[in-house]
Amino acid sequence: MLIRKEQMVMVCVASLCSLPAFADDAISEADFPVVVESSESTEGSEPIGKNESAWWLSSHEKVSKTIGSWSSNIDSFLSGKQRVYNSESNLQIRFGSVFGGSERSSFFDFRTQLKLPNTQDRLSLVVESEPDTLAPESLRGESSQETTVVNSALKTTISAAVRYIKQDIGMDVDAGVRVDFPLDPFLRLRFKQGDVIGQWNWWQKQEMFAYYSKGVGARYGLGTGYAVTPQFNYGADVGVTWLDKEGLFYARENFFMQHLLNEKNRMAYQLSFLQSGEHSVQPDSFLYNIQYERLIYKDWLIGQIKPQFTHEAEDDYDGTFSLTLSLAILLGPKYLH
């Protein structure tokens, strides 16, 4: 669900990373980030320090400029038109650690989108890390957990796709390949519908996909939300995925609340129920968590804390506690000030 005010601040989807992909429309413009918009500029809020020559600041600036340059050059090459716009291409990186009992694991995810407005104003290139499963309804935590962040980054499967968007009918088509061994071509077709009626909104998404090695599948999701105030909203959604190769259905119901405390702080609350089965779905688990997010530096460095309890059916629903600590870094021309 989007909270609309004057200045946009992109906040990564840590609190809702375990929600199914089709619930993201209620929360974000794309599958990776959550969008929260603040009422005041964050230019003057720099708790880390004002040393603009710091290596991490110069690195952020260089990468952001490079993303804009690559996007503009690709768009000019494909369309034959010179750049006459400010690039909206971006890269989102999120990494951190998950602590549970005596165990500790780490994760690394990223997504980049090169928007090409001169190329029919409907085409974009999407490069992103791929989750380990085609059914986000089955995720209890992070999809790329390994022993260290480096191991997670090295084992991350990358996909590159050309996305064609037809906004008037809510359709987008991805044709691309998973960079794995062997290469895994795929095709994804998605339709989105939704509307805002007063303080209520609703969304619906249908998806069909086919991977050379992972088989075919389909997904359906439906959700609704209510904005109590511009700073507080809640909602619910349900999603079902069918995977032909596994012969299984995965289902999930989510209930969530989001609270924008101020221009720098945000809270999110989530309760989820998960099921799976071959012909009829059976309860697998349920989980609940709270996430706190804070803008650490300007509008592109975000810290995230998420405590969670997970109750598995195979463990007689005994609760397992975990704590996720993560950082999200947003890069691109729009984050240059």
mmCIF file of N, CA and C in Angstrom, residues 205-332:
data_model
loop_
_atom_site.group_PDB
_atom_site.id
_atom_site.type_symbol
_atom_site.label_atom_id
_atom_site.label_comp_id
_atom_site.label_asym_id
_atom_site.label_seq_id
_atom_site.Cartn_x
_atom_site.Cartn_y
_atom_site.Cartn_z
ATOM 1 N N LYS A 205 -3.732 -10.189 -9.229
ATOM 2 C CA LYS A 205 -2.642 -10.488 -10.156
ATOM 3 C C LYS A 205 -2.715 -11.935 -10.598
ATOM 4 N N GLN A 206 -2.555 -12.126 -11.911
ATOM 5 C CA GLN A 206 -2.467 -13.472 -12.483
ATOM 6 C C GLN A 206 -1.101 -13.598 -13.164
ATOM 7 N N GLU A 207 -0.509 -14.757 -13.044
ATOM 8 C CA GLU A 207 0.823 -14.963 -13.643
ATOM 9 C C GLU A 207 0.948 -16.391 -14.168
ATOM 10 N N MET A 208 1.561 -16.499 -15.328
ATOM 11 C CA MET A 208 1.935 -17.796 -15.893
ATOM 12 C C MET A 208 3.413 -17.730 -16.249
ATOM 13 N N PHE A 209 4.153 -18.804 -15.997
ATOM 14 C CA PHE A 209 5.579 -18.794 -16.270
ATOM 15 C C PHE A 209 6.035 -20.166 -16.740
ATOM 16 N N ALA A 210 7.111 -20.148 -17.506
ATOM 17 C CA ALA A 210 7.687 -21.386 -18.032
ATOM 18 C C ALA A 210 9.208 -21.266 -18.018
ATOM 19 N N TYR A 211 9.875 -22.197 -17.335
ATOM 20 C CA TYR A 211 11.327 -22.278 -17.291
ATOM 21 C C TYR A 211 11.759 -23.573 -17.980
ATOM 22 N N TYR A 212 12.852 -23.494 -18.713
ATOM 23 C CA TYR A 212 13.317 -24.670 -19.451
ATOM 24 C C TYR A 212 13.598 -25.838 -18.515
ATOM 25 N N SER A 213 14.245 -25.593 -17.384
ATOM 26 C CA SER A 213 14.623 -26.674 -16.480
ATOM 27 C C SER A 213 13.650 -26.855 -15.316
ATOM 28 N N LYS A 214 12.938 -25.794 -14.917
ATOM 29 C CA LYS A 214 12.085 -25.865 -13.742
ATOM 30 C C LYS A 214 10.619 -26.129 -14.073
ATOM 31 N N GLY A 215 10.285 -26.170 -15.359
ATOM 32 C CA GLY A 215 8.919 -26.471 -15.740
ATOM 33 C C GLY A 215 8.030 -25.246 -15.777
ATOM 34 N N VAL A 216 6.739 -25.502 -15.805
ATOM 35 C CA VAL A 216 5.755 -24.433 -15.928
ATOM 36 C C VAL A 216 4.974 -24.299 -14.628
ATOM 37 N N GLY A 217 4.288 -23.167 -14.496
ATOM 38 C CA GLY A 217 3.493 -22.939 -13.300
ATOM 39 C C GLY A 217 2.567 -21.766 -13.490
ATOM 40 N N ALA A 218 1.719 -21.539 -12.490
ATOM 41 C CA ALA A 218 0.764 -20.439 -12.532
ATOM 42 C C ALA A 218 0.560 -19.927 -11.114
ATOM 43 N N ARG A 219 0.193 -18.658 -11.030
ATOM 44 C CA ARG A 219 0.018 -18.022 -9.724
ATOM 45 C C ARG A 219 -1.169 -17.073 -9.792
ATOM 46 N N TYR A 220 -1.914 -17.008 -8.682
ATOM 47 C CA TYR A 220 -3.031 -16.073 -8.585
ATOM 48 C C TYR A 220 -3.016 -15.432 -7.202
ATOM 49 N N GLY A 221 -3.251 -14.138 -7.161
ATOM 50 C CA GLY A 221 -3.286 -13.443 -5.887
ATOM 51 C C GLY A 221 -4.367 -12.389 -5.851
ATOM 52 N N LEU A 222 -4.916 -12.167 -4.661
ATOM 53 C CA LEU A 222 -5.981 -11.196 -4.464
ATOM 54 C C LEU A 222 -5.802 -10.556 -3.098
ATOM 55 N N GLY A 223 -5.932 -9.224 -3.031
ATOM 56 C CA GLY A 223 -5.757 -8.562 -1.746
ATOM 57 C C GLY A 223 -6.511 -7.252 -1.669
ATOM 58 N N THR A 224 -6.612 -6.740 -0.437
ATOM 59 C CA THR A 224 -7.283 -5.467 -0.202
ATOM 60 C C THR A 224 -6.590 -4.757 0.943
ATOM 61 N N GLY A 225 -6.734 -3.435 0.971
ATOM 62 C CA GLY A 225 -6.133 -2.651 2.030
ATOM 63 C C GLY A 225 -6.982 -1.451 2.376
ATOM 64 N N TYR A 226 -6.750 -0.908 3.575
ATOM 65 C CA TYR A 226 -7.520 0.240 4.047
ATOM 66 C C TYR A 226 -6.574 1.246 4.688
ATOM 67 N N ALA A 227 -6.618 2.495 4.248
ATOM 68 C CA ALA A 227 -5.782 3.557 4.789
ATOM 69 C C ALA A 227 -6.560 4.294 5.876
ATOM 70 N N VAL A 228 -6.217 4.003 7.127
ATOM 71 C CA VAL A 228 -6.882 4.684 8.243
ATOM 72 C C VAL A 228 -6.505 6.157 8.235
ATOM 73 N N THR A 229 -5.216 6.422 8.101
ATOM 74 C CA THR A 229 -4.677 7.769 7.955
ATOM 75 C C THR A 229 -3.582 7.686 6.894
ATOM 76 N N PRO A 230 -3.057 8.830 6.423
ATOM 77 C CA PRO A 230 -1.949 8.757 5.473
ATOM 78 C C PRO A 230 -0.720 8.052 6.038
ATOM 79 N N GLN A 231 -0.629 7.937 7.369
ATOM 80 C CA GLN A 231 0.528 7.304 7.994
ATOM 81 C C GLN A 231 0.283 5.864 8.434
ATOM 82 N N PHE A 232 -0.964 5.403 8.433
ATOM 83 C CA PHE A 232 -1.257 4.062 8.957
ATOM 84 C C PHE A 232 -2.253 3.347 8.052
ATOM 85 N N ASN A 233 -1.923 2.111 7.670
ATOM 86 C CA ASN A 233 -2.829 1.324 6.848
ATOM 87 C C ASN A 233 -2.691 -0.141 7.193
ATOM 88 N N TYR A 234 -3.684 -0.914 6.830
ATOM 89 C CA TYR A 234 -3.641 -2.360 7.053
ATOM 90 C C TYR A 234 -4.339 -3.059 5.905
ATOM 91 N N GLY A 235 -4.124 -4.371 5.811
ATOM 92 C CA GLY A 235 -4.726 -5.106 4.714
ATOM 93 C C GLY A 235 -4.489 -6.594 4.833
ATOM 94 N N ALA A 236 -4.952 -7.313 3.834
ATOM 95 C CA ALA A 236 -4.813 -8.774 3.793
ATOM 96 C C ALA A 236 -4.756 -9.216 2.342
ATOM 97 N N ASP A 237 -4.120 -10.347 2.107
ATOM 98 C CA ASP A 237 -4.091 -10.909 0.760
ATOM 99 C C ASP A 237 -3.979 -12.425 0.838
ATOM 100 N N VAL A 238 -4.327 -13.071 -0.249
ATOM 101 C CA VAL A 238 -4.234 -14.516 -0.352
ATOM 102 C C VAL A 238 -3.621 -14.848 -1.703
ATOM 103 N N GLY A 239 -2.800 -15.890 -1.757
ATOM 104 C CA GLY A 239 -2.165 -16.281 -3.007
ATOM 105 C C GLY A 239 -2.016 -17.785 -3.125
ATOM 106 N N VAL A 240 -2.077 -18.273 -4.347
ATOM 107 C CA VAL A 240 -1.929 -19.706 -4.633
ATOM 108 C C VAL A 240 -0.999 -19.868 -5.833
ATOM 109 N N THR A 241 -0.049 -20.787 -5.729
ATOM 110 C CA THR A 241 0.860 -21.109 -6.831
ATOM 111 C C THR A 241 0.804 -22.604 -7.121
ATOM 112 N N TRP A 242 0.804 -22.948 -8.384
ATOM 113 C CA TRP A 242 0.855 -24.350 -8.804
ATOM 114 C C TRP A 242 2.119 -24.565 -9.615
ATOM 115 N N LEU A 243 2.908 -25.586 -9.233
ATOM 116 C CA LEU A 243 4.129 -25.939 -9.935
ATOM 117 C C LEU A 243 3.965 -27.313 -10.556
ATOM 118 N N ASP A 244 3.979 -27.370 -11.885
ATOM 119 C CA ASP A 244 3.720 -28.617 -12.595
ATOM 120 C C ASP A 244 4.782 -29.670 -12.302
ATOM 121 N N LYS A 245 6.056 -29.276 -12.291
ATOM 122 C CA LYS A 245 7.138 -30.247 -12.123
ATOM 123 C C LYS A 245 7.103 -30.901 -10.752
ATOM 124 N N GLU A 246 6.711 -30.139 -9.714
ATOM 125 C CA GLU A 246 6.601 -30.695 -8.373
ATOM 126 C C GLU A 246 5.243 -31.333 -8.129
ATOM 127 N N GLY A 247 4.266 -30.971 -8.950
ATOM 128 C CA GLY A 247 2.920 -31.489 -8.763
ATOM 129 C C GLY A 247 2.283 -31.011 -7.476
ATOM 130 N N LEU A 248 2.632 -29.795 -7.034
ATOM 131 C CA LEU A 248 2.162 -29.287 -5.753
ATOM 132 C C LEU A 248 1.512 -27.916 -5.891
ATOM 133 N N PHE A 249 0.570 -27.658 -5.003
ATOM 134 C CA PHE A 249 -0.005 -26.341 -4.815
ATOM 135 C C PHE A 249 0.587 -25.731 -3.542
ATOM 136 N N TYR A 250 0.841 -24.427 -3.585
ATOM 137 C CA TYR A 250 1.280 -23.686 -2.401
ATOM 138 C C TYR A 250 0.302 -22.535 -2.180
ATOM 139 N N ALA A 251 -0.149 -22.368 -0.951
ATOM 140 C CA ALA A 251 -1.097 -21.303 -0.635
ATOM 141 C C ALA A 251 -0.609 -20.519 0.572
ATOM 142 N N ARG A 252 -1.037 -19.261 0.634
ATOM 143 C CA ARG A 252 -0.605 -18.405 1.736
ATOM 144 C C ARG A 252 -1.621 -17.294 1.956
ATOM 145 N N GLU A 253 -1.860 -16.964 3.232
ATOM 146 C CA GLU A 253 -2.705 -15.838 3.598
ATOM 147 C C GLU A 253 -1.879 -14.910 4.490
ATOM 148 N N ASN A 254 -1.917 -13.641 4.182
ATOM 149 C CA ASN A 254 -1.136 -12.648 4.923
ATOM 150 C C ASN A 254 -2.045 -11.544 5.464
ATOM 151 N N PHE A 255 -1.745 -11.121 6.677
ATOM 152 C CA PHE A 255 -2.405 -9.979 7.293
ATOM 153 C C PHE A 255 -1.303 -9.021 7.746
ATOM 154 N N PHE A 256 -1.407 -7.749 7.375
ATOM 155 C CA PHE A 256 -0.310 -6.843 7.663
ATOM 156 C C PHE A 256 -0.816 -5.455 8.004
ATOM 157 N N MET A 257 0.021 -4.729 8.746
ATOM 158 C CA MET A 257 -0.197 -3.322 9.064
ATOM 159 C C MET A 257 1.102 -2.581 8.821
ATOM 160 N N GLN A 258 1.000 -1.335 8.372
ATOM 161 C CA GLN A 258 2.170 -0.506 8.153
ATOM 162 C C GLN A 258 1.941 0.857 8.793
ATOM 163 N N HIS A 259 2.978 1.321 9.500
ATOM 164 C CA HIS A 259 2.852 2.568 10.250
ATOM 165 C C HIS A 259 4.061 3.447 9.949
ATOM 166 N N LEU A 260 3.835 4.562 9.290
ATOM 167 C CA LEU A 260 4.885 5.532 9.012
ATOM 168 C C LEU A 260 4.971 6.476 10.205
ATOM 169 N N LEU A 261 5.988 6.277 11.051
ATOM 170 C CA LEU A 261 6.112 7.058 12.275
ATOM 171 C C LEU A 261 6.466 8.504 11.981
ATOM 172 N N ASN A 262 7.420 8.712 11.092
ATOM 173 C CA ASN A 262 7.807 10.036 10.626
ATOM 174 C C ASN A 262 8.568 9.855 9.324
ATOM 175 N N GLU A 263 9.239 10.917 8.847
ATOM 176 C CA GLU A 263 9.890 10.836 7.548
ATOM 177 C C GLU A 263 11.084 9.898 7.528
ATOM 178 N N LYS A 264 11.548 9.440 8.685
ATOM 179 C CA LYS A 264 12.734 8.581 8.727
ATOM 180 C C LYS A 264 12.478 7.204 9.319
ATOM 181 N N ASN A 265 11.337 6.980 9.946
ATOM 182 C CA ASN A 265 11.089 5.734 10.664
ATOM 183 C C ASN A 265 9.764 5.109 10.250
ATOM 184 N N ARG A 266 9.783 3.770 10.157
ATOM 185 C CA ARG A 266 8.602 3.043 9.716
ATOM 186 C C ARG A 266 8.520 1.707 10.445
ATOM 187 N N MET A 267 7.314 1.291 10.797
ATOM 188 C CA MET A 267 7.067 -0.005 11.415
ATOM 189 C C MET A 267 6.118 -0.802 10.528
ATOM 190 N N ALA A 268 6.324 -2.125 10.500
ATOM 191 C CA ALA A 268 5.427 -3.012 9.767
ATOM 192 C C ALA A 268 5.186 -4.268 10.605
ATOM 193 N N TYR A 269 3.965 -4.788 10.540
ATOM 194 C CA TYR A 269 3.571 -5.959 11.313
ATOM 195 C C TYR A 269 2.943 -6.971 10.362
ATOM 196 N N GLN A 270 3.261 -8.245 10.539
ATOM 197 C CA GLN A 270 2.806 -9.256 9.593
ATOM 198 C C GLN A 270 2.453 -10.562 10.299
ATOM 199 N N LEU A 271 1.352 -11.182 9.869
ATOM 200 C CA LEU A 271 0.947 -12.515 10.296
ATOM 201 C C LEU A 271 0.626 -13.321 9.044
ATOM 202 N N SER A 272 1.228 -14.515 8.914
ATOM 203 C CA SER A 272 1.064 -15.318 7.693
ATOM 204 C C SER A 272 0.760 -16.769 8.038
ATOM 205 N N PHE A 273 -0.101 -17.382 7.199
ATOM 206 C CA PHE A 273 -0.437 -18.795 7.310
ATOM 207 C C PHE A 273 -0.070 -19.471 5.987
ATOM 208 N N LEU A 274 0.679 -20.587 6.043
ATOM 209 C CA LEU A 274 1.182 -21.260 4.846
ATOM 210 C C LEU A 274 0.636 -22.678 4.762
ATOM 211 N N GLN A 275 0.270 -23.088 3.532
ATOM 212 C CA GLN A 275 -0.211 -24.444 3.279
ATOM 213 C C GLN A 275 0.401 -24.963 1.974
ATOM 214 N N SER A 276 0.395 -26.289 1.800
ATOM 215 C CA SER A 276 0.830 -26.901 0.543
ATOM 216 C C SER A 276 0.202 -28.279 0.432
ATOM 217 N N GLY A 277 0.203 -28.842 -0.785
ATOM 218 C CA GLY A 277 -0.335 -30.178 -0.981
ATOM 219 C C GLY A 277 -0.433 -30.516 -2.453
ATOM 220 N N GLU A 278 -0.642 -31.807 -2.730
ATOM 221 C CA GLU A 278 -0.707 -32.265 -4.114
ATOM 222 C C GLU A 278 -2.078 -32.048 -4.723
ATOM 223 N N HIS A 279 -3.117 -32.473 -4.021
ATOM 224 C CA HIS A 279 -4.479 -32.291 -4.521
ATOM 225 C C HIS A 279 -5.276 -31.317 -3.655
ATOM 226 N N SER A 280 -5.019 -31.318 -2.366
ATOM 227 C CA SER A 280 -5.635 -30.358 -1.448
ATOM 228 C C SER A 280 -4.548 -29.873 -0.501
ATOM 229 N N VAL A 281 -4.580 -28.591 -0.164
ATOM 230 C CA VAL A 281 -3.512 -28.021 0.656
ATOM 231 C C VAL A 281 -3.742 -28.342 2.135
ATOM 232 N N GLN A 282 -2.628 -28.597 2.844
ATOM 233 C CA GLN A 282 -2.637 -28.879 4.267
ATOM 234 C C GLN A 282 -1.767 -27.847 4.983
ATOM 235 N N PRO A 283 -2.075 -27.534 6.241
ATOM 236 C CA PRO A 283 -1.289 -26.524 6.964
ATOM 237 C C PRO A 283 0.183 -26.918 7.069
ATOM 238 N N ASP A 284 1.056 -25.988 6.795
ATOM 239 C CA ASP A 284 2.502 -26.185 6.932
ATOM 240 C C ASP A 284 3.062 -25.436 8.134
ATOM 241 N N SER A 285 2.691 -24.169 8.263
ATOM 242 C CA SER A 285 3.245 -23.344 9.335
ATOM 243 C C SER A 285 2.489 -22.025 9.400
ATOM 244 N N PHE A 286 2.771 -21.277 10.436
ATOM 245 C CA PHE A 286 2.362 -19.876 10.487
ATOM 246 C C PHE A 286 3.480 -19.084 11.152
ATOM 247 N N LEU A 287 3.548 -17.803 10.828
ATOM 248 C CA LEU A 287 4.620 -16.957 11.352
ATOM 249 C C LEU A 287 4.094 -15.557 11.582
ATOM 250 N N TYR A 288 4.788 -14.829 12.441
ATOM 251 C CA TYR A 288 4.463 -13.426 12.674
ATOM 252 C C TYR A 288 5.749 -12.686 12.996
ATOM 253 N N ASN A 289 5.813 -11.442 12.556
ATOM 254 C CA ASN A 289 7.010 -10.641 12.778
ATOM 255 C C ASN A 289 6.672 -9.166 12.863
ATOM 256 N N ILE A 290 7.642 -8.423 13.362
ATOM 257 C CA ILE A 290 7.593 -6.967 13.417
ATOM 258 C C ILE A 290 8.870 -6.457 12.771
ATOM 259 N N GLN A 291 8.760 -5.461 11.931
ATOM 260 C CA GLN A 291 9.973 -4.880 11.352
ATOM 261 C C GLN A 291 10.032 -3.385 11.580
ATOM 262 N N TYR A 292 11.224 -2.950 11.958
ATOM 263 C CA TYR A 292 11.507 -1.531 12.102
ATOM 264 C C TYR A 292 12.502 -1.129 11.028
ATOM 265 N N GLU A 293 12.202 -0.052 10.305
ATOM 266 C CA GLU A 293 13.086 0.458 9.257
ATOM 267 C C GLU A 293 13.405 1.920 9.525
ATOM 268 N N ARG A 294 14.651 2.295 9.279
ATOM 269 C CA ARG A 294 15.067 3.682 9.494
ATOM 270 C C ARG A 294 15.983 4.143 8.370
ATOM 271 N N LEU A 295 15.726 5.342 7.874
ATOM 272 C CA LEU A 295 16.629 5.956 6.918
ATOM 273 C C LEU A 295 17.887 6.390 7.665
ATOM 274 N N ILE A 296 19.010 5.781 7.322
ATOM 275 C CA ILE A 296 20.260 6.091 8.004
ATOM 276 C C ILE A 296 20.960 7.270 7.356
ATOM 277 N N TYR A 297 20.916 7.324 6.026
ATOM 278 C CA TYR A 297 21.606 8.406 5.322
ATOM 279 C C TYR A 297 20.804 8.805 4.091
ATOM 280 N N LYS A 298 20.416 10.090 4.052
ATOM 281 C CA LYS A 298 19.628 10.620 2.950
ATOM 282 C C LYS A 298 18.472 9.680 2.624
ATOM 283 N N ASP A 299 18.242 9.391 1.342
ATOM 284 C CA ASP A 299 17.118 8.531 0.977
ATOM 285 C C ASP A 299 17.591 7.222 0.357
ATOM 286 N N TRP A 300 18.860 6.817 0.586
ATOM 287 C CA TRP A 300 19.359 5.629 -0.099
ATOM 288 C C TRP A 300 20.048 4.597 0.795
ATOM 289 N N LEU A 301 20.176 4.846 2.069
ATOM 290 C CA LEU A 301 20.757 3.855 2.983
ATOM 291 C C LEU A 301 19.762 3.595 4.100
ATOM 292 N N ILE A 302 19.274 2.354 4.196
ATOM 293 C CA ILE A 302 18.193 2.003 5.113
ATOM 294 C C ILE A 302 18.631 0.853 6.001
ATOM 295 N N GLY A 303 18.428 1.002 7.295
ATOM 296 C CA GLY A 303 18.674 -0.084 8.243
ATOM 297 C C GLY A 303 17.373 -0.771 8.611
ATOM 298 N N GLN A 304 17.439 -2.092 8.821
ATOM 299 C CA GLN A 304 16.222 -2.870 9.055
ATOM 300 C C GLN A 304 16.444 -3.885 10.169
ATOM 301 N N ILE A 305 15.482 -4.012 11.055
ATOM 302 C CA ILE A 305 15.512 -4.990 12.146
ATOM 303 C C ILE A 305 14.188 -5.744 12.133
ATOM 304 N N LYS A 306 14.249 -7.086 12.123
ATOM 305 C CA LYS A 306 13.007 -7.873 12.081
ATOM 306 C C LYS A 306 13.094 -9.079 13.003
ATOM 307 N N PRO A 307 12.448 -9.048 14.172
ATOM 308 C CA PRO A 307 12.277 -10.255 14.993
ATOM 309 C C PRO A 307 11.068 -11.052 14.483
ATOM 310 N N GLN A 308 11.188 -12.383 14.476
ATOM 311 C CA GLN A 308 10.114 -13.228 13.931
ATOM 312 C C GLN A 308 9.997 -14.524 14.710
ATOM 313 N N PHE A 309 8.770 -15.007 14.868
ATOM 314 C CA PHE A 309 8.486 -16.332 15.401
ATOM 315 C C PHE A 309 7.851 -17.166 14.293
ATOM 316 N N THR A 310 8.355 -18.391 14.101
ATOM 317 C CA THR A 310 7.838 -19.314 13.091
ATOM 318 C C THR A 310 7.401 -20.599 13.775
ATOM 319 N N HIS A 311 6.186 -21.065 13.467
ATOM 320 C CA HIS A 311 5.628 -22.275 14.073
ATOM 321 C C HIS A 311 5.375 -23.291 12.957
ATOM 322 N N GLU A 312 6.147 -24.375 12.933
ATOM 323 C CA GLU A 312 6.039 -25.402 11.903
ATOM 324 C C GLU A 312 5.105 -26.522 12.344
ATOM 325 N N ALA A 313 4.275 -27.021 11.422
ATOM 326 C CA ALA A 313 3.354 -28.113 11.733
ATOM 327 C C ALA A 313 4.113 -29.374 12.106
ATOM 328 N N GLU A 314 5.243 -29.656 11.431
ATOM 329 C CA GLU A 314 6.009 -30.872 11.700
ATOM 330 C C GLU A 314 6.680 -30.851 13.071
ATOM 331 N N ASP A 315 6.756 -29.680 13.708
ATOM 332 C CA ASP A 315 7.313 -29.553 15.061
ATOM 333 C C ASP A 315 6.226 -29.294 16.090
ATOM 334 N N ASP A 316 4.990 -29.702 15.761
ATOM 335 C CA ASP A 316 3.843 -29.489 16.654
ATOM 336 C C ASP A 316 3.654 -28.017 16.991
ATOM 337 N N TYR A 317 4.008 -27.172 16.045
ATOM 338 C CA TYR A 317 3.827 -25.734 16.153
ATOM 339 C C TYR A 317 4.601 -25.101 17.310
ATOM 340 N N ASP A 318 5.691 -25.728 17.712
ATOM 341 C CA ASP A 318 6.583 -25.077 18.675
ATOM 342 C C ASP A 318 7.225 -23.866 18.013
ATOM 343 N N GLY A 319 7.244 -22.766 18.704
ATOM 344 C CA GLY A 319 7.750 -21.535 18.127
ATOM 345 C C GLY A 319 9.265 -21.495 18.035
ATOM 346 N N THR A 320 9.778 -21.009 16.901
ATOM 347 C CA THR A 320 11.205 -20.799 16.695
ATOM 348 C C THR A 320 11.446 -19.318 16.458
ATOM 349 N N PHE A 321 12.361 -18.733 17.252
ATOM 350 C CA PHE A 321 12.626 -17.305 17.150
ATOM 351 C C PHE A 321 13.807 -17.039 16.227
ATOM 352 N N SER A 322 13.712 -15.979 15.450
ATOM 353 C CA SER A 322 14.822 -15.532 14.614
ATOM 354 C C SER A 322 14.864 -14.012 14.594
ATOM 355 N N LEU A 323 16.049 -13.467 14.369
ATOM 356 C CA LEU A 323 16.235 -12.022 14.294
ATOM 357 C C LEU A 323 17.015 -11.700 13.031
ATOM 358 N N THR A 324 16.455 -10.859 12.175
ATOM 359 C CA THR A 324 17.101 -10.465 10.928
ATOM 360 C C THR A 324 17.570 -9.022 11.028
ATOM 361 N N LEU A 325 18.863 -8.808 10.770
ATOM 362 C CA LEU A 325 19.456 -7.477 10.718
ATOM 363 C C LEU A 325 19.961 -7.256 9.304
ATOM 364 N N SER A 326 19.578 -6.169 8.662
ATOM 365 C CA SER A 326 19.958 -5.983 7.267
ATOM 366 C C SER A 326 20.111 -4.511 6.925
ATOM 367 N N LEU A 327 20.778 -4.283 5.796
ATOM 368 C CA LEU A 327 20.934 -2.961 5.209
ATOM 369 C C LEU A 327 20.431 -2.997 3.777
ATOM 370 N N ALA A 328 19.810 -1.932 3.337
ATOM 371 C CA ALA A 328 19.405 -1.786 1.945
ATOM 372 C C ALA A 328 20.083 -0.547 1.380
ATOM 373 N N ILE A 329 20.675 -0.697 0.192
ATOM 374 C CA ILE A 329 21.366 0.396 -0.479
ATOM 375 C C ILE A 329 20.706 0.612 -1.834
ATOM 376 N N LEU A 330 20.308 1.836 -2.117
ATOM 377 C CA LEU A 330 19.618 2.178 -3.348
ATOM 378 C C LEU A 330 20.524 3.082 -4.184
ATOM 379 N N LEU A 331 20.751 2.706 -5.441
ATOM 380 C CA LEU A 331 21.655 3.445 -6.296
ATOM 381 C C LEU A 331 20.962 3.836 -7.590
ATOM 382 N N GLY A 332 21.401 4.923 -8.188
ATOM 383 C CA GLY A 332 20.842 5.408 -9.434
ATOM 384 C C GLY A 332 20.841 6.921 -9.462
#
